[in-house]
mmCIF file of C-alpha atoms and ligand atoms in Angstrom:
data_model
loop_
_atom_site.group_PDB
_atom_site.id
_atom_site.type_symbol
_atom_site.label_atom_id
_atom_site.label_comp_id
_atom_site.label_asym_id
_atom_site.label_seq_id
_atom_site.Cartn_x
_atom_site.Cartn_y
_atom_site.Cartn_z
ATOM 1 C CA UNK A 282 0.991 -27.501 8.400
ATOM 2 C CA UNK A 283 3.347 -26.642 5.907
ATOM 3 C CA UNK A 284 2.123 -24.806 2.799
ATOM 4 C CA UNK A 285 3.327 -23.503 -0.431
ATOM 5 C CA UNK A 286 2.416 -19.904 -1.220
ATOM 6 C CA UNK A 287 2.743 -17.979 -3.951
ATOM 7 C CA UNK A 288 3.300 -14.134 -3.936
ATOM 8 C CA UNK A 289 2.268 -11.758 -6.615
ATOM 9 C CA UNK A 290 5.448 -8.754 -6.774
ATOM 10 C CA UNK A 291 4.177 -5.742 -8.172
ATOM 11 C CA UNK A 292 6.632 -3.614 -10.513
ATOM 12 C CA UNK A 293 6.255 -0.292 -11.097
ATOM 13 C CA UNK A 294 8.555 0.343 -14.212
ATOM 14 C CA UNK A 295 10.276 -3.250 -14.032
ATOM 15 C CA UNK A 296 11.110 -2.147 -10.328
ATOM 16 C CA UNK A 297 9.937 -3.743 -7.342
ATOM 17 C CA UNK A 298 7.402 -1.797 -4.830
ATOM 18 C CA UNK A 299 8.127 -2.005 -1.272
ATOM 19 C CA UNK A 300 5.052 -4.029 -0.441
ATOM 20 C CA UNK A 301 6.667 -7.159 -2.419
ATOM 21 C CA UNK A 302 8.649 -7.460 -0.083
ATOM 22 C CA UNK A 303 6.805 -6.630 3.069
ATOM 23 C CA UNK A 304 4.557 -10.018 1.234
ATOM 24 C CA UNK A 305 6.893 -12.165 0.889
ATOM 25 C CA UNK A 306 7.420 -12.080 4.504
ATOM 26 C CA UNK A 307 3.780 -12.759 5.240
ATOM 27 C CA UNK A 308 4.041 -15.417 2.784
ATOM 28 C CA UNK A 309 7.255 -17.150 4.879
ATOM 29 C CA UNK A 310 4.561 -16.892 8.423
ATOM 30 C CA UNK A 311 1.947 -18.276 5.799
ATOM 31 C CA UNK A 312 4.100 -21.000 4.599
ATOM 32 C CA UNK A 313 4.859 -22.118 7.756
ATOM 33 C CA UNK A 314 8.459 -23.750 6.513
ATOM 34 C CA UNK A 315 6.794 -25.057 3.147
ATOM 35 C CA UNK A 316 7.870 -23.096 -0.164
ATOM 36 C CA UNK A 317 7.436 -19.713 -0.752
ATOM 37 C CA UNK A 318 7.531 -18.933 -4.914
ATOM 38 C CA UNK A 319 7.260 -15.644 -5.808
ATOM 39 C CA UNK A 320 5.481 -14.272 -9.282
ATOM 40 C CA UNK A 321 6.361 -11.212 -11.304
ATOM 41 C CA UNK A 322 4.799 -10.364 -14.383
ATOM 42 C CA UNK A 323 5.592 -7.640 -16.948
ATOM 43 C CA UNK A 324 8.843 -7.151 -19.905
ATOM 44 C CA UNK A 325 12.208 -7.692 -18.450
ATOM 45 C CA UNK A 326 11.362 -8.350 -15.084
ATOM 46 C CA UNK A 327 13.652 -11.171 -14.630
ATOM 47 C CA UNK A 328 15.623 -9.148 -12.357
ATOM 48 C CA UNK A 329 12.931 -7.750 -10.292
ATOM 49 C CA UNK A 330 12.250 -11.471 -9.757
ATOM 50 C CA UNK A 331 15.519 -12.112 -7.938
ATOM 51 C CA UNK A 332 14.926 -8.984 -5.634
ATOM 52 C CA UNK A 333 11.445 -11.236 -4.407
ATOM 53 C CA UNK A 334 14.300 -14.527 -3.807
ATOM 54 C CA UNK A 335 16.623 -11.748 -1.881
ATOM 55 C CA UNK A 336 14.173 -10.800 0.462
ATOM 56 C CA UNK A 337 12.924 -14.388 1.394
ATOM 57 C CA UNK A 338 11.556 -16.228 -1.876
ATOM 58 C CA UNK A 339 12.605 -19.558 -2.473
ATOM 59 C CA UNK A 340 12.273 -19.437 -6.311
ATOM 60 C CA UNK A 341 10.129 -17.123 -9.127
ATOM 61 C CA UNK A 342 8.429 -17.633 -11.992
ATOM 62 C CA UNK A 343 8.880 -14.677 -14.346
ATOM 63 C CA UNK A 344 6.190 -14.356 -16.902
ATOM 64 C CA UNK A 345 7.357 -12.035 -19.176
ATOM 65 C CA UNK A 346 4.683 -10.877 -22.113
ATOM 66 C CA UNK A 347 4.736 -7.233 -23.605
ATOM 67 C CA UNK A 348 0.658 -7.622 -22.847
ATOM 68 C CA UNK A 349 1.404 -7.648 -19.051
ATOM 69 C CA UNK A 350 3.697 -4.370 -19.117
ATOM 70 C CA UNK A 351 0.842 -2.830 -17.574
ATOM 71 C CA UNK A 352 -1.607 -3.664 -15.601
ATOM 72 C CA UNK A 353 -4.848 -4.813 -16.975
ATOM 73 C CA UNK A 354 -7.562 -6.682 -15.034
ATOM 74 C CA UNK A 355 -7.706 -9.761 -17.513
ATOM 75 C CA UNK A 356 -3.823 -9.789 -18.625
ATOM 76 C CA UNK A 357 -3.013 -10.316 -15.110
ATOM 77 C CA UNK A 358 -5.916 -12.457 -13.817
ATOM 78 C CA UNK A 359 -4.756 -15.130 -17.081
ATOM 79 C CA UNK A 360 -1.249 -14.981 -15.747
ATOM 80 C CA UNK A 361 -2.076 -15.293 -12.255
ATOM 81 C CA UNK A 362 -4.456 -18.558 -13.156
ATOM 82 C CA UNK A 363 -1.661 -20.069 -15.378
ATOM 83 C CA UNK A 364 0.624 -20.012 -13.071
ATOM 84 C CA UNK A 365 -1.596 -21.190 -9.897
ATOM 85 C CA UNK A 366 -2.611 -23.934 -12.333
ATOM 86 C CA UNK A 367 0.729 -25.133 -13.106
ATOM 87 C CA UNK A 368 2.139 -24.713 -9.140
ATOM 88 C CA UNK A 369 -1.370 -25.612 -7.189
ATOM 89 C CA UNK A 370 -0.681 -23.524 -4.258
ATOM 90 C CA UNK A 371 -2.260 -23.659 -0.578
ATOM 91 C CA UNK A 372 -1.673 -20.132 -0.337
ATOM 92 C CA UNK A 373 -1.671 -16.599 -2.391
ATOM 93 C CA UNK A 374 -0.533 -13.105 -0.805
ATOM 94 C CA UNK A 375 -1.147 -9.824 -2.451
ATOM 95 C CA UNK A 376 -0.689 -6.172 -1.915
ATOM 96 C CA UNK A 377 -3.472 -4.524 -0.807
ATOM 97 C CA UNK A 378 -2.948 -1.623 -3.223
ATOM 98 C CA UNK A 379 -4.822 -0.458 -6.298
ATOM 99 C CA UNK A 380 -3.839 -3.957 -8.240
ATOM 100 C CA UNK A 381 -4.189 -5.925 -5.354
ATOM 101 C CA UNK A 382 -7.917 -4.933 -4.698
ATOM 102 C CA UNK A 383 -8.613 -5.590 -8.953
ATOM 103 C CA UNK A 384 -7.100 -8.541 -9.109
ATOM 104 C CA UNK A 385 -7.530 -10.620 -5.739
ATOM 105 C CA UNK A 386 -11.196 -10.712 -5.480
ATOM 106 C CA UNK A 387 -11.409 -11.800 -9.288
ATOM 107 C CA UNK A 388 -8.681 -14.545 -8.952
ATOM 108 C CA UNK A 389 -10.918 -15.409 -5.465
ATOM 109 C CA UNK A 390 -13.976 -15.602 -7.688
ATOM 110 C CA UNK A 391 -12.452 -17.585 -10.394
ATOM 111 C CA UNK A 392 -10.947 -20.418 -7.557
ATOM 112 C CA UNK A 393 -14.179 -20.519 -5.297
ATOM 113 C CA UNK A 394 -11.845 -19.234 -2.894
ATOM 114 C CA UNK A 395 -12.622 -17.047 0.046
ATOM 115 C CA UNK A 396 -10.194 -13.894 0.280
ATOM 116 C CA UNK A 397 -8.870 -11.903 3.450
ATOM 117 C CA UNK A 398 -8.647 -8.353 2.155
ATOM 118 C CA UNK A 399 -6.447 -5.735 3.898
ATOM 119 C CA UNK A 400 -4.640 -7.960 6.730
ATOM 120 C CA UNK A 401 -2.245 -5.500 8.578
ATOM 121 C CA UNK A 402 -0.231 -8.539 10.478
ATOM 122 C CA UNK A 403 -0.132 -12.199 10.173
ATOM 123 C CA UNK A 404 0.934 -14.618 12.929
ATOM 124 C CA UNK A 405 0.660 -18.317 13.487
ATOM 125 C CA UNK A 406 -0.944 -18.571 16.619
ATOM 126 C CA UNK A 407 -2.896 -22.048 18.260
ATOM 127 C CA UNK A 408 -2.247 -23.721 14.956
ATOM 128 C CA UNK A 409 -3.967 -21.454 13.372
ATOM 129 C CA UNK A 410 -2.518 -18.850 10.692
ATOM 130 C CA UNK A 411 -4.567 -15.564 11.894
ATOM 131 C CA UNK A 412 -4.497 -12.482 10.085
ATOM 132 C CA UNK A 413 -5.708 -8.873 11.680
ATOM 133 C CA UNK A 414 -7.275 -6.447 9.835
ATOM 134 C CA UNK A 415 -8.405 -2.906 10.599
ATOM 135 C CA UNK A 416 -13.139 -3.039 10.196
ATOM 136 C CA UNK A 417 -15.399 -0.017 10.887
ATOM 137 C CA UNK A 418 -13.250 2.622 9.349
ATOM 138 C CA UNK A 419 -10.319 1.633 11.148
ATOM 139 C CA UNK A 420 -12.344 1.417 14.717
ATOM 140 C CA UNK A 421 -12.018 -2.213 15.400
ATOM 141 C CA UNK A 422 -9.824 -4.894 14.478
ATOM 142 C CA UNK A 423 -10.978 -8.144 13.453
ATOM 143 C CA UNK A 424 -8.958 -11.693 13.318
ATOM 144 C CA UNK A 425 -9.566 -14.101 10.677
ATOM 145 C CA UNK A 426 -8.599 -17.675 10.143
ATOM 146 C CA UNK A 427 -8.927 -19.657 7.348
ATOM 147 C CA UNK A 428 -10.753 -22.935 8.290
ATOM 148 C CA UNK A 429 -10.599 -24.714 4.283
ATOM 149 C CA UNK A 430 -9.161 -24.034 0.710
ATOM 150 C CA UNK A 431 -6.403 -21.479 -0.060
ATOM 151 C CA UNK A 432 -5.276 -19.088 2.536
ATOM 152 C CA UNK A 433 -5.765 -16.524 0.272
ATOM 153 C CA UNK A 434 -4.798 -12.808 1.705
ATOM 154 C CA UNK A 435 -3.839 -9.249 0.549
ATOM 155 C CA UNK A 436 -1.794 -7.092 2.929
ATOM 156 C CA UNK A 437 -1.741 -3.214 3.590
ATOM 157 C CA UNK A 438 1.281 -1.737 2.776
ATOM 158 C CA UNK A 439 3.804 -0.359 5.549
ATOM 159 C CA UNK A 440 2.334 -2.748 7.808
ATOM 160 C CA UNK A 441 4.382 -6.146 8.034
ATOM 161 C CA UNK A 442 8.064 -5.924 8.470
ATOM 162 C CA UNK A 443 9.956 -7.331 5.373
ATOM 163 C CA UNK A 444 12.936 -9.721 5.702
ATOM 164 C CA UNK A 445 16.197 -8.449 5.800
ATOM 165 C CA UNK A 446 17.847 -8.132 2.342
ATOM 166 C CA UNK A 447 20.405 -10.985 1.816
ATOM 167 C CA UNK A 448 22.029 -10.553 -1.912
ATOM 168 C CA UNK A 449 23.178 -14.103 -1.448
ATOM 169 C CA UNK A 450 20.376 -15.578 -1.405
ATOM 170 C CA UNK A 451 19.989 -17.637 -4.447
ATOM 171 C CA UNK A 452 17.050 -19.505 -6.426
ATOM 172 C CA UNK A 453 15.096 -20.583 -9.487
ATOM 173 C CA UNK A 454 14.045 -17.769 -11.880
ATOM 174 C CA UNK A 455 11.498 -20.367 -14.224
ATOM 175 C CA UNK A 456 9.880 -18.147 -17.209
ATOM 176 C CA UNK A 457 6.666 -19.184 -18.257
ATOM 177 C CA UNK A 458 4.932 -18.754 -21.212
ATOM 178 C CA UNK A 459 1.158 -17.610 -21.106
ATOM 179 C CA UNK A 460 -0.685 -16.694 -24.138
ATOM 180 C CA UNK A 461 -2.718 -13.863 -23.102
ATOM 181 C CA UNK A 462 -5.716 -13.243 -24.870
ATOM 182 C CA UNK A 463 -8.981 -11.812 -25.330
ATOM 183 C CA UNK A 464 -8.433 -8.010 -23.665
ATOM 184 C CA UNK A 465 -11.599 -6.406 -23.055
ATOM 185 C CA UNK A 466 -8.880 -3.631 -22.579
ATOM 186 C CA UNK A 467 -6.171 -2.569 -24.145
ATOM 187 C CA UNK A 468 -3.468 -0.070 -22.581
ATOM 188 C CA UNK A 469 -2.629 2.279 -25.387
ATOM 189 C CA UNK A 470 -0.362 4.788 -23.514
ATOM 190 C CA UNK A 471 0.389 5.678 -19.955
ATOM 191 C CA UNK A 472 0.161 9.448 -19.067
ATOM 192 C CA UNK A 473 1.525 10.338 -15.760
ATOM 193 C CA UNK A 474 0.738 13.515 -13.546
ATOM 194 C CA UNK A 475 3.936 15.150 -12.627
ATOM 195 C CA UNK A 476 3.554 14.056 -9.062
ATOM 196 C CA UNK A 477 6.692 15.466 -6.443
ATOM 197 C CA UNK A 478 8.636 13.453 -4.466
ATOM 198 C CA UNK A 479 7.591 10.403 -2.665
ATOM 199 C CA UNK A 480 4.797 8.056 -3.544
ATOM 200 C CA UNK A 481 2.187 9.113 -0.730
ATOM 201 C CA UNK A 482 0.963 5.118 -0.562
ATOM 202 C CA UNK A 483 4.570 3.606 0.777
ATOM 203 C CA UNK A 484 5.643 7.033 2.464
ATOM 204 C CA UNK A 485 7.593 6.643 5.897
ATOM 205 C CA UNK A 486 6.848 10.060 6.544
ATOM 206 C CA UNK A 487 3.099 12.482 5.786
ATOM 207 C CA UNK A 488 2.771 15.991 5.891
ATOM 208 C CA UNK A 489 -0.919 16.764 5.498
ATOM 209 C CA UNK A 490 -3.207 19.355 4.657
ATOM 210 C CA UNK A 491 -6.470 20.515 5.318
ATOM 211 C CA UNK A 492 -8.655 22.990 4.189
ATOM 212 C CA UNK A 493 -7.045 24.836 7.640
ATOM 213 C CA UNK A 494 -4.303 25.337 4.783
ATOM 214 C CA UNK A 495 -6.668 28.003 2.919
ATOM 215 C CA UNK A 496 -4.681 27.987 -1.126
ATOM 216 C CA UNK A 497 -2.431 26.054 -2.740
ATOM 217 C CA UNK A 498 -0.316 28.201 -2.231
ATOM 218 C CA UNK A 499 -0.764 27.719 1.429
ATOM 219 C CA UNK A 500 0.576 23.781 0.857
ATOM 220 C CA UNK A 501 4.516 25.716 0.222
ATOM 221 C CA UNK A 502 5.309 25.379 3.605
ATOM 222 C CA UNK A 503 3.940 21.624 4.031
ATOM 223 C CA UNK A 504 5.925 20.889 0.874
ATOM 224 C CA UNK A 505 9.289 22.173 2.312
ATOM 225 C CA UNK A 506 8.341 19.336 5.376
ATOM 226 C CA UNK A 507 7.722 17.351 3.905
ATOM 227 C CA UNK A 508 10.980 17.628 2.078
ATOM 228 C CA UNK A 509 13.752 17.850 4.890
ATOM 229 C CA UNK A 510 11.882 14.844 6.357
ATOM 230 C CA UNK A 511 12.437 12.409 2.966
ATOM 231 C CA UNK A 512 8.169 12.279 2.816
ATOM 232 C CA UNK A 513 5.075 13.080 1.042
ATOM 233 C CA UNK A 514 2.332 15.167 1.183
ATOM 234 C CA UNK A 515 -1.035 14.177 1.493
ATOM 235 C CA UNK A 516 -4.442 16.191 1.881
ATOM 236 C CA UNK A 517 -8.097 15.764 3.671
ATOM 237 C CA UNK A 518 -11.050 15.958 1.128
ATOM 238 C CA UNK A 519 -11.812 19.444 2.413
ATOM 239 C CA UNK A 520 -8.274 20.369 1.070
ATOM 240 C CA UNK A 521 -9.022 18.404 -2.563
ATOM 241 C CA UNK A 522 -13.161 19.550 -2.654
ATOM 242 C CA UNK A 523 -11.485 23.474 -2.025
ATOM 243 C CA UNK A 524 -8.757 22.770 -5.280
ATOM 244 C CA UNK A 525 -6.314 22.841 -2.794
ATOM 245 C CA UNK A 526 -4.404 20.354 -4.256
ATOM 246 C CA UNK A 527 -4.980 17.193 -6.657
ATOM 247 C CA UNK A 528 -7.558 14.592 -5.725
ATOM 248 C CA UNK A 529 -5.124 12.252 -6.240
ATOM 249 C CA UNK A 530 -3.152 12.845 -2.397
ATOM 250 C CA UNK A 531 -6.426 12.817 -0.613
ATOM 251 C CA UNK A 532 -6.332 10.198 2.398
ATOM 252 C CA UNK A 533 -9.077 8.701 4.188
ATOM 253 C CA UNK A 534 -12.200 6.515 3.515
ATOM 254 C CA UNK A 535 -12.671 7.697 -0.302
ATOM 255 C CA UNK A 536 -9.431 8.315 -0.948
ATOM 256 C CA UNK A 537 -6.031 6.324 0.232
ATOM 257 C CA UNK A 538 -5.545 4.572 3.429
ATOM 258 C CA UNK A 539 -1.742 5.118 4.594
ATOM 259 C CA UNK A 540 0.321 3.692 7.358
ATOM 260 C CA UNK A 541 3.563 5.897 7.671
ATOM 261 C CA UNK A 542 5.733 5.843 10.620
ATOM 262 C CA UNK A 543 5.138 9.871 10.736
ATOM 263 C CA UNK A 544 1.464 11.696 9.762
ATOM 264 C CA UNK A 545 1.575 15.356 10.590
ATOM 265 C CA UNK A 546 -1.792 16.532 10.030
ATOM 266 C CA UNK A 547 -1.829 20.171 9.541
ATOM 267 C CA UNK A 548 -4.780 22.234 9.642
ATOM 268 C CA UNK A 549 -7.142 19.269 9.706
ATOM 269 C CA UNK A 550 -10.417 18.738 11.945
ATOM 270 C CA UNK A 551 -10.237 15.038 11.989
ATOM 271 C CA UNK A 552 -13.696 13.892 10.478
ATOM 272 C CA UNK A 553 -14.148 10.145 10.888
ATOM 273 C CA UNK A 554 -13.630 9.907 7.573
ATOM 274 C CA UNK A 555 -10.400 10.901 7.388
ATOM 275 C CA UNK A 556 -9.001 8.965 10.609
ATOM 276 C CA UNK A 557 -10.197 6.243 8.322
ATOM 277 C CA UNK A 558 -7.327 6.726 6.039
ATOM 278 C CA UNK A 559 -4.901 7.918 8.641
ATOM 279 C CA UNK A 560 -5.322 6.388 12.037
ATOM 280 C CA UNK A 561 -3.208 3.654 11.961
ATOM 281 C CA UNK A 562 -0.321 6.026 11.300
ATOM 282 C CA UNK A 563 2.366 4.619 13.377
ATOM 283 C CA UNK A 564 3.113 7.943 15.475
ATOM 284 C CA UNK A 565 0.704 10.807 14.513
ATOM 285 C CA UNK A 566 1.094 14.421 14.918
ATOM 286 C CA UNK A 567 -1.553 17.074 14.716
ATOM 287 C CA UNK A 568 -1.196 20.835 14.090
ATOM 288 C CA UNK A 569 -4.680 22.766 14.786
ATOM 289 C CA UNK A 570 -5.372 26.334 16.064
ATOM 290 C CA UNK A 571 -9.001 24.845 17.912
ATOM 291 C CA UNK A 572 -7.751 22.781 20.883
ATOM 292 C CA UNK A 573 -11.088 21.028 20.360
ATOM 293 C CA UNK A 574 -10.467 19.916 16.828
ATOM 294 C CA UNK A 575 -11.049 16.125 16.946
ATOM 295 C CA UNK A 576 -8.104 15.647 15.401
ATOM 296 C CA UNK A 577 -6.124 15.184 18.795
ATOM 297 C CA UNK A 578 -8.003 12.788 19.946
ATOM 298 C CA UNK A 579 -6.173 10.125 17.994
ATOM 299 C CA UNK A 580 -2.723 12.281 17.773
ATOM 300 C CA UNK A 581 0.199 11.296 19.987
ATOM 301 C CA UNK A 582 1.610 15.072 19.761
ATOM 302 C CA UNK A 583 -0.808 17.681 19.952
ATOM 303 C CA UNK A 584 0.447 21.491 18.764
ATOM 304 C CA UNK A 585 -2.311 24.190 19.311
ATOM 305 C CA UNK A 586 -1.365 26.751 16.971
ATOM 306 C CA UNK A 587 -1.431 28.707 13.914
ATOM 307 C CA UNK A 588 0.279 25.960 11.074
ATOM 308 C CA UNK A 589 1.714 29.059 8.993
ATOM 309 C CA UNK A 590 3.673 29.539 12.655
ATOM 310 C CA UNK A 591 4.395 25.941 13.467
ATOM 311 C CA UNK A 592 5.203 24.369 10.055
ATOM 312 C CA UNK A 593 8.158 26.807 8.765
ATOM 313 C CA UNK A 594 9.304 26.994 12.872
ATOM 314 C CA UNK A 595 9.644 22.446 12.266
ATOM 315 C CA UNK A 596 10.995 22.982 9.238
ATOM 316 C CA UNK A 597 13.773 25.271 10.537
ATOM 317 C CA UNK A 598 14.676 22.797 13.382
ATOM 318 C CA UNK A 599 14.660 19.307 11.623
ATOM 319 C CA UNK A 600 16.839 21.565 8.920
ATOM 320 C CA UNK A 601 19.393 22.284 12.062
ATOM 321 C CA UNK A 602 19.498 18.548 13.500
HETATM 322 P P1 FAD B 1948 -12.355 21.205 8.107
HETATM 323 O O1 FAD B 1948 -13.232 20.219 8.769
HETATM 324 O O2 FAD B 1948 -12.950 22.471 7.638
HETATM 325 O O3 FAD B 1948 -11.186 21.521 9.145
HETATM 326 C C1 FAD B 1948 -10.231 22.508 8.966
HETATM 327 C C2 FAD B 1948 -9.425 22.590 10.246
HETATM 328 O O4 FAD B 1948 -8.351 23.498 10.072
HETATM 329 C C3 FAD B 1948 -10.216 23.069 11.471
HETATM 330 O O5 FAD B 1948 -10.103 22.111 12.509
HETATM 331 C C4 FAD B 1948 -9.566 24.383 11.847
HETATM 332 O O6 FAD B 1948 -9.521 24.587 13.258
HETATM 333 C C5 FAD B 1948 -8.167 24.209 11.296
HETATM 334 N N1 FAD B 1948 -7.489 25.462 10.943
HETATM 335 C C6 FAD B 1948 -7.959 26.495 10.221
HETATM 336 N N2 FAD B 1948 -6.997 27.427 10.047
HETATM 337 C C7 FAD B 1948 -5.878 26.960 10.685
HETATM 338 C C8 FAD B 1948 -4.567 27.462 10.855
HETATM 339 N N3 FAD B 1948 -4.188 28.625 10.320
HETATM 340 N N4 FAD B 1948 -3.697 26.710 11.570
HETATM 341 C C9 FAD B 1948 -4.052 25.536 12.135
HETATM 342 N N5 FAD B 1948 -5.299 25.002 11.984
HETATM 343 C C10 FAD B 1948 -6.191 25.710 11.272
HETATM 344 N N6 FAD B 1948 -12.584 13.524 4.152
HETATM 345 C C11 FAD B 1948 -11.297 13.127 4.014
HETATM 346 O O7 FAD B 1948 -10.374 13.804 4.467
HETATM 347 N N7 FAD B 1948 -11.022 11.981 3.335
HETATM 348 C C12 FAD B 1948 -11.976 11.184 2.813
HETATM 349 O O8 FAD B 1948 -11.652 10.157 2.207
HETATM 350 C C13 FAD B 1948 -13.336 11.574 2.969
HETATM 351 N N8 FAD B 1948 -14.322 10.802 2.496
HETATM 352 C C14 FAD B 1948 -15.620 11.173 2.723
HETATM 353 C C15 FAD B 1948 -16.655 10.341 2.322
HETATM 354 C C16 FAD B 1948 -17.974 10.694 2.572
HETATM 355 C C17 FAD B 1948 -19.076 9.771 2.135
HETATM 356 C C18 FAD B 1948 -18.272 11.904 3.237
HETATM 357 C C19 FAD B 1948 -19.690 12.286 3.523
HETATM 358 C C20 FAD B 1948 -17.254 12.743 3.619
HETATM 359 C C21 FAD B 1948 -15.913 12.399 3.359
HETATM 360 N N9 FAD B 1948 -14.873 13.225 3.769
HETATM 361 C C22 FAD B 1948 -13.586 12.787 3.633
HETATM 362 C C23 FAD B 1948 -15.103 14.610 4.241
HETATM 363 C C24 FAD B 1948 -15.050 14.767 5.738
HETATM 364 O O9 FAD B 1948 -16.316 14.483 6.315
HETATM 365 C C25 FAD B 1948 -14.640 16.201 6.116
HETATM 366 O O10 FAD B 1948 -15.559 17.094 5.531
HETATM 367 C C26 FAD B 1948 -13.239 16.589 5.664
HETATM 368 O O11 FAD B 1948 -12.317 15.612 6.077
HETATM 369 C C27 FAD B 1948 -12.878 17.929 6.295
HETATM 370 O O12 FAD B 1948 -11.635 18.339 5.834
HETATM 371 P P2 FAD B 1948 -10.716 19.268 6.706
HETATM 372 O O13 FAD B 1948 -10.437 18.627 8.017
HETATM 373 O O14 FAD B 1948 -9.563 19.664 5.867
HETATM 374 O O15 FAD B 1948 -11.612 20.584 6.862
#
């Protein structure tokens, strides 16, 4: 069954993140060969729009409003409902990221629609469009099908493939008009924390630490890593709770849940609620002076050793590759 599907792409100063893309291809398995329109909202994003049409959308509707510049629960749901009123889709895919879990469930609530949160792969498979996604902490996987309504879905990011850029690719870019009104909220002003580096949600490559590290100073030599390997560095609670480091790069079930190709856990016992935010790392190192630390138990490499040792002794190889 053919459907049309809409997907939201999510700018971060008028630029596209990475998981726009990686939706739009769920979108194209969602859509089974029916239209897939993509949706950007924001101030100038007219451009971003045509990056959603070069990775796989057939056309975009830009709705461009200096109230949706930044993200506010009811700027966005009124855009979202404007344009799902005006294009009636069968289907809606989202990035499971910090938007994605806002605004999903309240666009779900507002259609009577059911929602499948966090799907880390889509396939059509027995007629059915079935979407995996990671339950119990990241101990099971479920599959879900949608049996009536909207197939209505946000993905983890770094977990479906996107389509291969194609700058010749060519569609619509329709701009719509939506009055937005009535913000409970109001965005005055946008401070950012001077993070480094890569943002630790879309990383390919995660250099963690744990409170094995022992001072922030002790994060240096993660940081240098994570550096000659283009990543990010991340942290266990234990590492945050200690003022290791910022709250904001702690992984697991309380803090984010990454996917990178690379984790390198450093100095990190492995509590269960960690491996929730880390397990599905695609290839998983672990660096622990206790060859019982639980942490190996889900690692692919094990090192036992002293990570003030083994980190600066990686660091010095990758350097020489
Ligand atoms: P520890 O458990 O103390 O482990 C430190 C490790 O470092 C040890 O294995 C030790 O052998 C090793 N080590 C020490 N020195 C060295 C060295 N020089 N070289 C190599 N290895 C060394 N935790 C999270 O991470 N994320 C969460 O989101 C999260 N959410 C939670 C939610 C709830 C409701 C609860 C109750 C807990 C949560 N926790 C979370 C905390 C979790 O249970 C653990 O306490 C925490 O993950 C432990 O952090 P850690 O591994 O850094 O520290």
């Amino acid at each position: 069954m053919s459907r049309k599907v809409i997907v939201l792409g999510e700018t971060r100063d008028s630029s596209l993140r990475n998981v726009s893309f990686e939706a739009v291809a769920a979108a194209k398995t969602v859509a089974e060969g029916g239209e897939v329109v993509g949706v950007v909202f924001g101030e100038a994003v007219a451009e971003a729009g045509k990056e959603l049409i070069h990775y796989g959308a057939d056309r975009v509707i830009v709705v461009e409003n200096e109230q949706l510049k930044q993200y506010s629960s009811d700027g966005y749901t009124q855009a979202l409902m404007a344009v799902i009123d005006q294009e009636n889709p069968e289907g809606i895919i989202l990035g499971h990221t910090s938007l994605g879990k806002d605004l999903a469930p309240r666009v779900a609530g507002k259609l009577g629609s059911g929602l499948i949160s966090d799907a880390i792969a889509v396939e059509e498979a027995g007629g059915n469009i079935v979407f995996t996604r990671p339950i119990y902490s990241g101990k099971a996987f479920e599959k879900r099908i949608v049996t009536e309504g909207i197939v209505f879905a946000t993905i983890r990011p770094n977990n479906i493939d996107p389509l291969e850029h194609d700058a010749s690719r060519s569609g619509d870019v329709q701009s719509l008009s939506v009055d937005i009104k009535d913000l409970r909220t109001v965005i005055k002003e946008v401070l950012r924390k001077a993070t480094e580096g890569v943002d630790l949600s879309e990383a390919k490559v995660i250099v963690a630490g744990g409170r094995g590290v022992k001072s922030a100073e002790g994060f240096e030599p993660l940081k240098e890593l994570a550096d000659v390997l283009g990543g990010a560095v991340g942290a266990s609670r234990g590492a945050c709770d200690a003022d290791y480091c910022d709250y904001a790069l702690q992984i697991g079930q309380t803090g984010k849940v990454v996917t990178p190709d690379l984790y390198i856990a450093c100095g990190i016992s492995g509590a269960i609620q960690h491996l929730a935010g880390m397990s599905n790392s695609k290839v998983i190192v672990a660096i622990n002076k206790d060859p019982e630390a639980n942490i190996f138990k889900v690692a692919d490499y094990g090192i036992v050793g002293d990570l003030f040792e083994v980190v600066p002794l990686l660091t010095e190889e990758i350097k020489a590759l």
